[in-house]
Coordinates of C-alpha atoms and ligand atoms in Angstrom, one line a residue:
M19 CA -5.6 35.4 -36.1
H20 CA -3.5 38.3 -34.8
S21 CA -5.3 38.2 -31.5
V22 CA -3.4 35.0 -30.9
G23 CA -0.1 36.6 -30.1
I24 CA 3.3 35.0 -29.5
A25 CA 2.9 35.4 -25.8
W26 CA -0.3 33.5 -25.8
L27 CA 1.2 30.7 -27.9
L28 CA 4.2 30.4 -25.6
S29 CA 2.0 30.2 -22.5
H30 CA -0.6 27.8 -24.0
V31 CA 1.2 25.5 -26.6
H32 CA 2.8 23.4 -23.9
L33 CA -0.6 22.6 -22.4
V34 CA -1.3 19.8 -24.8
A35 CA 1.8 17.7 -25.0
A36 CA 2.4 15.3 -27.9
A37 CA -0.3 12.7 -28.0
V38 CA 0.4 9.4 -26.4
T39 CA -0.4 6.2 -28.4
Y40 CA -0.4 2.7 -26.9
S41 CA -0.9 -0.4 -28.8
I42 CA -2.7 -3.0 -26.6
P43 CA -1.1 -6.5 -26.9
S44 CA -3.9 -9.0 -27.5
S45 CA -2.2 -11.4 -25.1
P46 CA 0.1 -10.8 -22.1
P47 CA 3.5 -9.7 -23.5
S48 CA 6.8 -11.0 -22.2
N49 CA 7.2 -8.1 -19.8
A50 CA 3.8 -8.8 -18.1
S51 CA 3.6 -9.5 -14.3
P52 CA 3.4 -12.9 -12.9
Q53 CA -0.1 -14.1 -11.8
L54 CA -1.6 -11.4 -9.6
D55 CA -2.8 -12.0 -6.1
P56 CA -6.6 -11.6 -5.7
T57 CA -6.1 -8.9 -3.0
P58 CA -2.9 -7.0 -3.7
V59 CA -4.0 -3.9 -1.8
G60 CA -4.2 -4.2 2.0
V61 CA -3.8 -2.1 5.1
S62 CA -1.3 -2.1 8.0
L63 CA -2.8 -1.1 11.3
E64 CA -0.4 0.3 13.9
F65 CA -0.2 -2.3 16.8
F66 CA -1.4 -0.2 19.7
T67 CA -4.3 1.4 17.9
F68 CA -5.6 -1.8 16.1
P69 CA -8.4 -2.4 18.7
G70 CA -9.4 1.3 18.3
Y71 CA -9.7 0.8 14.5
M72 CA -11.8 -2.3 15.0
E73 CA -14.1 -1.1 17.8
N74 CA -14.1 2.6 17.6
V75 CA -13.9 3.8 14.0
T76 CA -17.1 3.1 12.1
S77 CA -15.4 3.5 8.7
T78 CA -12.9 0.7 9.1
S79 CA -15.2 -2.1 8.3
R80 CA -17.0 -0.4 5.4
C81 CA -13.8 1.0 3.8
L82 CA -12.4 -2.6 3.7
E83 CA -15.6 -4.1 2.6
N84 CA -15.8 -1.7 -0.3
F85 CA -12.6 -3.5 -1.6
K86 CA -14.2 -6.9 -1.0
D87 CA -17.2 -5.8 -3.1
L88 CA -14.7 -5.3 -6.0
T89 CA -12.4 -8.3 -5.6
G90 CA -14.7 -10.9 -3.9
A91 CA -12.3 -11.2 -0.9
W92 CA -11.6 -9.0 2.2
P93 CA -8.3 -7.1 1.8
P94 CA -5.4 -8.5 3.8
V95 CA -4.5 -6.7 7.1
R96 CA -1.2 -6.5 8.9
I97 CA -1.2 -5.6 12.6
G98 CA 2.2 -4.1 13.6
G99 CA 4.5 -1.2 13.5
T100 CA 6.8 0.6 16.0
T101 CA 4.6 -0.2 18.9
Q102 CA 4.7 -3.9 18.3
D103 CA 8.3 -3.7 19.6
R104 CA 7.1 -1.8 22.7
A105 CA 4.3 -4.4 23.5
T106 CA 4.3 -7.2 26.0
Y107 CA 1.8 -10.0 26.0
D108 CA -0.2 -10.4 29.3
A109 CA -2.2 -13.6 29.3
K110 CA -4.1 -12.4 32.4
S111 CA -5.2 -9.0 31.0
S112 CA -8.9 -8.7 30.2
A113 CA -8.3 -5.6 28.0
A114 CA -7.3 -6.0 24.4
V115 CA -4.6 -3.4 24.9
T116 CA -3.4 -1.3 27.9
Y117 CA -1.3 1.9 27.8
S118 CA -1.3 5.5 28.8
V119 CA -0.3 8.6 26.9
S120 CA -0.3 12.2 28.1
N121 CA -1.6 13.4 24.7
A122 CA -4.1 11.4 22.6
A123 CA -2.0 12.2 19.5
D124 CA 1.0 10.3 20.9
A125 CA 1.9 6.6 20.5
P126 CA 2.7 4.9 23.8
M127 CA 6.3 4.1 24.8
T128 CA 5.2 0.9 26.5
L129 CA 2.0 -1.3 26.4
T130 CA 0.5 -4.7 27.1
F131 CA -2.0 -6.7 25.2
G132 CA -4.2 -9.5 26.3
P133 CA -6.0 -12.5 24.7
R134 CA -8.8 -10.2 23.6
F135 CA -6.4 -8.5 21.2
I136 CA -5.9 -11.9 19.4
D137 CA -9.7 -12.5 19.5
L138 CA -10.2 -9.1 17.7
A139 CA -7.6 -10.2 15.1
N140 CA -9.5 -13.4 14.6
S141 CA -12.7 -11.4 14.1
Y142 CA -11.4 -9.9 10.9
P143 CA -12.6 -12.0 8.0
G144 CA -9.6 -11.5 5.7
R145 CA -6.0 -12.7 5.9
V146 CA -4.0 -11.4 8.9
I147 CA -0.3 -10.9 9.5
I148 CA 0.5 -10.1 13.1
G149 CA 3.7 -8.6 14.4
F150 CA 5.2 -9.4 17.8
N151 CA 8.1 -8.0 19.8
R152 CA 11.7 -9.0 19.3
R153 CA 13.4 -5.7 20.4
L154 CA 12.8 -6.4 24.1
N155 CA 14.5 -9.8 23.8
N156 CA 11.7 -11.7 25.6
L157 CA 11.4 -14.8 23.5
A158 CA 9.2 -16.7 25.9
N159 CA 6.7 -13.8 25.8
T160 CA 6.6 -13.6 22.0
V161 CA 6.3 -17.4 21.8
A162 CA 3.3 -17.3 24.2
A163 CA 1.6 -14.6 22.1
A164 CA 2.5 -16.4 18.8
K165 CA 1.1 -19.7 20.1
L166 CA -2.3 -18.1 20.9
A167 CA -2.3 -16.3 17.6
Y168 CA -1.6 -19.5 15.7
Q169 CA -4.3 -21.3 17.6
K170 CA -7.0 -18.6 17.5
I171 CA -6.6 -16.6 14.3
K172 CA -8.3 -18.7 11.6
N173 CA -7.0 -16.6 8.7
L174 CA -3.5 -16.1 10.1
E175 CA -1.1 -15.7 7.2
A176 CA 2.2 -14.9 9.0
I177 CA 3.8 -13.7 12.2
E178 CA 6.5 -11.0 12.3
L179 CA 9.3 -11.1 14.8
G180 CA 10.2 -7.5 15.3
N181 CA 9.5 -4.4 13.2
E182 CA 12.2 -2.5 11.2
P183 CA 15.1 -4.0 13.1
N184 CA 17.4 -1.8 11.0
F185 CA 16.4 0.9 13.5
F186 CA 17.1 -1.1 16.6
S187 CA 19.9 0.5 18.7
N188 CA 22.9 -0.8 20.5
S189 CA 21.1 -0.2 23.8
D190 CA 18.0 -2.2 22.9
P191 CA 17.8 -5.5 24.9
I192 CA 18.0 -7.7 21.8
A193 CA 21.3 -6.0 20.8
G194 CA 23.3 -7.1 23.8
G195 CA 25.5 -4.0 23.5
S196 CA 25.9 -3.7 19.8
W197 CA 23.6 -4.1 16.8
S198 CA 24.4 -4.8 13.2
A199 CA 22.8 -6.4 10.1
A200 CA 24.8 -9.6 10.7
K201 CA 23.6 -9.8 14.3
D202 CA 20.0 -9.2 13.1
R203 CA 20.2 -12.0 10.6
T204 CA 21.4 -14.5 13.2
S205 CA 18.8 -13.3 15.6
Q206 CA 16.0 -13.5 13.0
V207 CA 16.9 -17.0 12.2
Q208 CA 17.1 -18.1 15.8
W209 CA 13.7 -16.6 16.6
Q210 CA 12.1 -18.1 13.6
Q211 CA 13.3 -21.5 14.6
A212 CA 12.2 -21.1 18.2
V213 CA 8.7 -19.8 17.3
A214 CA 8.1 -22.3 14.5
A215 CA 9.2 -25.2 16.6
N216 CA 6.9 -24.1 19.5
L217 CA 4.0 -23.9 17.0
S218 CA 5.0 -27.1 15.1
A219 CA 4.5 -24.9 12.0
S220 CA 6.4 -24.1 8.8
N221 CA 5.8 -21.3 6.3
I222 CA 4.6 -19.0 9.1
I223 CA 7.1 -16.2 9.5
S224 CA 7.1 -12.8 7.7
A225 CA 10.8 -12.3 7.6
G226 CA 13.0 -9.2 7.3
V227 CA 10.5 -6.4 8.0
Y228 CA 13.2 -4.0 7.0
F229 CA 12.7 -0.3 6.3
G230 CA 14.4 0.3 3.0
T231 CA 17.3 -1.7 1.4
D232 CA 20.5 -0.6 3.1
N233 CA 22.8 -3.2 4.6
F234 CA 19.8 -4.7 6.4
N235 CA 18.2 -6.3 3.4
I236 CA 16.2 -9.3 2.1
A237 CA 19.0 -10.4 -0.2
G238 CA 21.4 -10.8 2.7
L239 CA 18.8 -12.4 5.0
A240 CA 17.7 -14.9 2.4
K241 CA 21.3 -16.1 2.1
A242 CA 21.6 -16.5 5.9
Q243 CA 18.4 -18.5 6.3
G244 CA 19.9 -22.0 5.8
S245 CA 17.3 -24.7 6.7
A246 CA 15.2 -22.1 8.6
I247 CA 14.0 -21.0 5.2
S248 CA 11.2 -23.6 5.8
T249 CA 9.8 -21.4 8.6
V250 CA 9.4 -18.4 6.2
K251 CA 6.1 -17.6 4.6
N252 CA 7.3 -14.4 2.9
F253 CA 10.0 -11.7 2.9
C254 CA 8.8 -8.3 3.9
S255 CA 10.1 -4.7 3.2
H256 CA 8.8 -1.4 4.3
N257 CA 8.9 1.8 2.3
Y258 CA 8.1 5.5 2.8
P259 CA 9.4 7.3 -0.3
Q260 CA 9.5 10.8 1.3
W261 CA 11.0 12.0 4.5
A262 CA 10.8 15.2 6.5
G263 CA 12.7 17.9 4.6
T264 CA 12.1 16.2 1.2
Y265 CA 8.4 16.5 0.9
N266 CA 7.5 17.1 -2.8
L267 CA 4.0 16.0 -4.0
S268 CA 4.9 16.5 -7.7
K269 CA 7.8 14.1 -7.3
L270 CA 5.8 11.6 -5.2
M271 CA 3.2 11.1 -7.9
S272 CA 5.5 11.3 -10.9
H273 CA 5.3 8.2 -13.1
S274 CA 9.0 8.1 -13.8
A275 CA 10.0 8.9 -10.2
I276 CA 7.8 6.0 -9.0
A277 CA 9.7 3.8 -11.4
S278 CA 13.0 4.7 -9.7
Q279 CA 11.4 4.4 -6.3
V280 CA 10.1 0.8 -7.0
S281 CA 13.3 -0.3 -8.8
Q282 CA 15.2 0.0 -5.4
F283 CA 13.3 -3.2 -4.4
K284 CA 14.0 -5.3 -7.5
A285 CA 16.9 -7.1 -6.0
E286 CA 14.9 -7.8 -2.9
A287 CA 12.0 -9.2 -4.9
A288 CA 14.4 -11.3 -6.9
A289 CA 16.1 -12.7 -3.7
A290 CA 12.7 -13.7 -2.3
K291 CA 11.7 -15.4 -5.6
A292 CA 15.0 -17.2 -5.7
A293 CA 14.4 -18.5 -2.2
G294 CA 10.9 -19.7 -3.4
K295 CA 9.1 -17.2 -1.2
E296 CA 6.5 -14.5 -1.6
Y297 CA 7.6 -10.8 -1.4
I298 CA 5.4 -8.2 0.3
M299 CA 5.6 -4.5 1.2
G300 CA 4.3 -5.2 4.7
E301 CA 4.2 -1.5 5.7
T302 CA 4.2 1.5 3.4
N303 CA 2.8 4.9 2.9
S304 CA 3.7 8.2 1.2
A305 CA 5.8 10.1 3.7
T306 CA 7.1 9.8 7.3
Q307 CA 6.5 12.3 10.0
G308 CA 3.1 13.4 8.8
G309 CA 4.1 14.3 5.3
G310 CA 4.0 18.0 5.6
G311 CA 0.5 18.2 4.0
I312 CA 1.3 16.2 0.9
S313 CA -0.1 12.9 2.3
P314 CA -3.9 13.5 2.5
T315 CA -4.1 14.6 -1.1
L316 CA -5.4 13.4 -4.5
G317 CA -1.8 13.4 -5.6
A318 CA -0.9 10.9 -2.9
G319 CA -3.9 8.8 -4.2
L320 CA -2.4 8.9 -7.7
W321 CA 0.9 7.8 -6.2
I322 CA -0.9 4.7 -4.7
V323 CA -2.4 3.8 -8.1
D324 CA 0.9 3.8 -9.9
Y325 CA 3.0 2.5 -7.0
V326 CA 0.8 -0.6 -6.6
A327 CA 0.7 -1.2 -10.4
Q328 CA 4.6 -1.0 -10.7
S329 CA 5.1 -3.1 -7.5
V330 CA 2.8 -6.0 -8.6
L331 CA 4.4 -5.8 -12.1
M332 CA 7.7 -6.5 -10.4
G333 CA 6.1 -9.6 -8.7
M334 CA 5.2 -8.3 -5.3
K335 CA 2.2 -10.2 -3.8
A336 CA 0.7 -7.4 -1.8
L337 CA 1.2 -4.0 -0.3
Y338 CA -0.1 -3.0 3.2
F339 CA -0.7 0.8 3.5
H340 CA -0.1 2.0 7.0
Q341 CA -2.8 3.5 9.2
G342 CA -1.4 5.1 12.3
T343 CA -2.6 7.0 15.4
I344 CA -6.3 7.6 15.1
G345 CA -6.8 11.4 14.9
N346 CA -3.1 12.1 14.2
C347 CA -2.4 10.5 10.8
Q348 CA -1.9 12.5 7.6
Y349 CA -1.6 9.6 5.3
C350 CA -4.5 7.6 6.7
W351 CA -7.2 6.6 4.4
W352 CA -10.0 7.2 6.9
G353 CA -10.5 8.5 10.4
R354 CA -13.4 8.9 12.8
Y355 CA -14.7 12.0 11.1
S356 CA -13.2 12.3 7.6
M357 CA -12.0 10.4 4.6
G358 CA -8.6 10.9 3.1
N359 CA -8.3 11.3 -0.7
P360 CA -5.6 8.6 -0.9
Y361 CA -8.4 6.1 -0.2
Y362 CA -9.8 6.9 -3.7
G363 CA -6.5 5.9 -5.2
A364 CA -6.5 2.7 -3.3
Y365 CA -10.0 2.0 -4.3
F366 CA -9.2 2.8 -8.0
I367 CA -6.2 0.5 -8.3
T368 CA -8.2 -2.3 -6.5
M369 CA -10.9 -1.8 -9.1
A370 CA -8.3 -1.9 -11.9
L371 CA -6.7 -5.2 -10.6
A372 CA -9.9 -6.9 -9.4
Q373 CA -10.4 -10.4 -10.6
A374 CA -7.5 -10.0 -13.1
D375 CA -4.6 -12.3 -13.8
R376 CA -1.7 -10.1 -15.1
I377 CA -0.7 -6.5 -15.7
A378 CA 1.7 -5.3 -18.4
P379 CA 3.3 -1.8 -18.9
L380 CA 2.5 0.1 -22.1
D381 CA 5.3 2.6 -21.8
N382 CA 8.9 2.8 -20.7
M383 CA 8.2 4.9 -17.6
S384 CA 10.4 7.7 -18.7
S385 CA 7.8 10.5 -18.6
N386 CA 4.8 11.6 -16.6
Y387 CA 2.4 9.7 -18.8
G388 CA 1.8 6.0 -18.3
G389 CA -0.4 3.1 -19.2
Y390 CA -0.9 -0.6 -18.3
A391 CA -2.9 -3.3 -19.9
I392 CA -4.7 -5.7 -17.5
Y393 CA -5.3 -9.3 -18.5
K394 CA -7.7 -12.0 -17.6
D395 CA -7.7 -15.5 -19.2
N396 CA -4.9 -14.1 -21.5
K397 CA -7.1 -11.4 -22.9
P398 CA -6.9 -7.7 -22.2
I399 CA -9.9 -6.6 -20.1
R400 CA -8.9 -3.1 -19.0
V401 CA -6.4 -0.4 -19.6
L402 CA -5.2 1.9 -16.8
L403 CA -4.0 5.4 -17.9
L404 CA -2.1 7.9 -15.8
N405 CA -1.4 11.6 -16.3
S406 CA 1.0 12.4 -13.5
D407 CA 1.6 16.0 -14.5
Y408 CA 1.3 18.0 -11.3
Y409 CA -1.6 20.4 -11.2
E410 CA -2.2 22.8 -8.4
T411 CA -3.6 26.1 -9.8
G412 CA -4.0 28.0 -13.0
T413 CA -4.9 26.4 -16.3
R414 CA -5.0 22.6 -16.1
S415 CA -3.1 21.0 -19.0
K416 CA -4.4 17.9 -20.8
Q417 CA -2.9 14.9 -22.5
T418 CA -4.6 12.7 -25.1
Y419 CA -4.1 8.9 -25.1
T420 CA -4.9 6.8 -28.1
L421 CA -5.3 3.1 -27.7
T422 CA -4.9 0.9 -30.7
G423 CA -5.3 -2.8 -31.5
L424 CA -8.7 -3.0 -29.8
S425 CA -11.3 -5.7 -30.9
S426 CA -14.4 -4.3 -29.3
S427 CA -16.6 -1.7 -31.0
A428 CA -17.2 0.4 -27.9
V429 CA -15.6 0.9 -24.5
T430 CA -16.4 2.5 -21.2
A431 CA -14.2 4.3 -18.7
K432 CA -14.1 5.4 -15.0
R433 CA -12.1 8.4 -14.0
L434 CA -10.1 9.2 -10.8
T435 CA -10.0 12.9 -10.5
G436 CA -10.4 15.9 -8.1
A437 CA -10.0 19.7 -8.1
S438 CA -6.2 19.5 -8.0
A439 CA -3.3 17.3 -6.9
T440 CA -3.5 19.0 -3.5
A441 CA -7.2 18.4 -3.1
R442 CA -8.1 17.1 0.4
Q443 CA -11.5 15.7 1.4
D444 CA -10.9 16.9 5.0
R445 CA -10.7 20.4 3.5
G446 CA -13.9 20.2 1.5
S447 CA -12.4 18.9 -1.7
S448 CA -13.0 15.2 -2.2
A449 CA -11.6 13.2 -5.0
T450 CA -14.1 11.2 -7.1
V451 CA -14.0 7.8 -8.6
D452 CA -16.4 7.3 -11.5
G453 CA -18.1 10.5 -10.2
Q454 CA -18.7 9.0 -6.8
T455 CA -17.4 9.9 -3.3
F456 CA -17.0 8.1 0.0
E457 CA -18.9 9.6 3.0
D458 CA -17.0 11.1 5.9
G459 CA -17.5 9.0 9.0
T460 CA -19.0 5.9 7.3
C461 CA -17.0 5.3 4.1
K462 CA -20.3 4.6 2.2
K463 CA -20.1 5.1 -1.5
Q464 CA -22.3 8.1 -2.5
G465 CA -23.6 9.7 -5.7
T466 CA -24.4 8.3 -9.1
A467 CA -21.8 6.7 -11.4
A468 CA -20.5 8.9 -14.2
T469 CA -19.1 6.1 -16.4
E470 CA -17.9 7.4 -19.8
K471 CA -18.5 5.8 -23.1
A472 CA -16.5 5.9 -26.3
T473 CA -16.8 4.3 -29.8
V474 CA -13.9 2.3 -31.1
S475 CA -13.1 3.1 -34.7
G476 CA -10.7 1.0 -36.7
G477 CA -9.5 -0.7 -33.5
S478 CA -8.7 2.6 -31.9
V479 CA -10.1 5.0 -29.3
T480 CA -8.9 8.2 -27.8
F481 CA -9.3 9.6 -24.3
T482 CA -8.2 12.9 -22.7
L483 CA -6.8 13.1 -19.2
S484 CA -6.2 16.3 -17.4
A485 CA -3.1 16.8 -15.4
S486 CA -3.3 14.8 -12.1
E487 CA -5.9 12.3 -13.3
A488 CA -6.2 8.5 -13.9
L489 CA -8.6 6.6 -16.1
L490 CA -9.6 3.0 -16.2
V491 CA -10.8 1.9 -19.6
Y492 CA -13.0 -1.3 -19.7
L493 CA -12.4 -3.0 -23.1
Ligands
LIG528 C1 -12.9 4.3 22.0 O1 -13.1 5.7 22.1 C2 -13.5 6.1 23.5 C3 -13.8 7.6 23.4 O2 -12.8 8.3 22.7 C4 -12.3 5.8 24.4 O3 -12.6 6.1 25.7 C5 -12.0 4.3 24.3 O4 -10.9 4.0 25.1 C6 -11.8 3.9 22.9 N1 -11.6 2.4 22.8 C7 -10.7 1.9 22.1 C8 -10.7 0.4 22.0 O5 -9.8 2.5 21.5
LIG529 C1 10.3 -22.8 22.5 O1 10.2 -21.5 23.1 C2 11.1 -21.3 24.2 C3 10.8 -19.9 24.7 O2 9.6 -20.0 25.4 C4 12.5 -21.5 23.8 O3 13.4 -21.3 24.9 C5 12.7 -22.9 23.1 O4 14.0 -23.0 22.6 C6 11.7 -23.1 22.0 N1 11.7 -24.4 21.6 C7 12.4 -24.8 20.5 C8 12.4 -26.3 20.2 O5 13.0 -24.0 19.8
LIG530 C1 9.7 18.7 -6.9 O1 9.8 17.6 -7.8 C2 9.6 18.1 -9.1 C3 9.6 16.8 -10.0 O2 10.5 15.9 -9.7 C4 10.8 19.0 -9.5 O3 10.7 19.4 -10.8 C5 10.8 20.2 -8.5 O4 11.9 21.0 -8.7 C6 10.7 19.7 -7.1 N1 10.5 20.9 -6.2 C7 11.3 21.1 -5.2 C8 10.9 22.3 -4.4 O5 12.3 20.5 -4.9
LIG531 C1 10.8 5.9 -24.0 O1 9.7 6.1 -24.8 C2 9.7 7.4 -25.4 C3 8.3 7.6 -26.1 O2 8.0 6.5 -26.9 C4 10.9 7.5 -26.3 O3 10.9 8.8 -26.9 C5 12.1 7.2 -25.5 O4 13.3 7.2 -26.4 C6 12.1 5.9 -24.8 N1 13.2 5.9 -23.8 C7 13.9 4.8 -23.6 C8 15.0 4.9 -22.6 O5 13.6 3.7 -24.2

């Protein structure tokens, strides 16, 4: 006994925090989400590099098809970003996209795209949102592109008119000398009406497309829509929780920090709902400006799991995780040569929500430990557990989770884990989902499943999660 000294106790006692117990409601509780979309996890492909992802990156199709294998439907894709507002449609161009950059890591300052760009968008078997230019104030050009998109893209879900207009400047052509939130609202509504009228379409515009929620916001735009609300398919926000200078992986993945992050969008979601429209996060990822190394990690993958869960809980239809310049993109899920560990998080939450109806929180989101019950046909089918304690080096702490109120006699579980929160596949440390990995360069699932089994006793079962892990329990 004496060998366990006070110093040992002080350094080890904190490693197992008080056990967490969740009672699983046998039907969706009042704080459960609305009906879930079948494919809430999608990708946003940066406009200029979209043809490259489709034609030049082998993993693209397999990575997206892996989600389809879980949900039964291809994940939704949004084509857009900063370069949509630098792009001009050229009906006579035979190339999908034309631009030049002095360095392959750069995004072009100006580009054109031809009808083949639209054909490529049509070749994607899932739903497509496509973003066209408003910044350059060439309405006729955007109408021409929108007409072709509407005619050709069979799974077209919506068209964006400008990307993040909150960042337009007074010198941008659309601004006519000065830009403001009020001016943007007037401009959005005018462009919606012109495009929808030329297409003879309604419910076709993805409106807003604002980064964040400052004075350019969905609540304000929804009020200004008037009768043009009939042109709107959905309202769209963008979110990158971390900026250069604030990078902090521990904070990014923290369950309670994600709750405050997502709560910033509650009023936006409510405004969209009040207007009778869907709400989406049309472009999002962990951190702007490359993310200072936090973005390619398992921790960023854990962020995706919880961020998606909390967003759909709030009523968001879908989130589109941005994939930028091929070969120069820290937060990307895959590249030509390597997988990113965030993909494992996206795969894991897609697995958790696949074919389900609703999700409900099991905790009040005030700590690093969280849980969700997932329902189908009004019965709990899965429980998602998160231990968002940050683990980098040293002894890895653990947390036990006891689930009560279960009716089955045995359950199985699949784990999302890795060597540490900072683990990166491109540095030789891949995450695993159910013991399996995704192959660099192809995105093929590899290895044998390592599904865990546990016996339920008296309606209760206990699992242990190490710091920086998630677990999906199948009831
Ligand atoms: C595909 O990659 C090759 C070689 O890097 C490049 O020359 C070509 O332009 C790329 N095509 C697209 C559509 O990005
Ligand atoms: C159709 O688009 C053109 C721009 O090409 C625009 O000037 C016109 O106002 C639009 N039509 C309607 C009915 O809004
Ligand atoms: C990072 O975030 C964690 C959790 O919010 C906090 O405890 C820590 O102090 C932060 N680190 C830095 C360097 O700001
Ligand atoms: C959240 O839950 C914890 C654990 O059950 C509890 O100690 C805490 O008081 C709760 N906080 C709030 C704000 O309800």
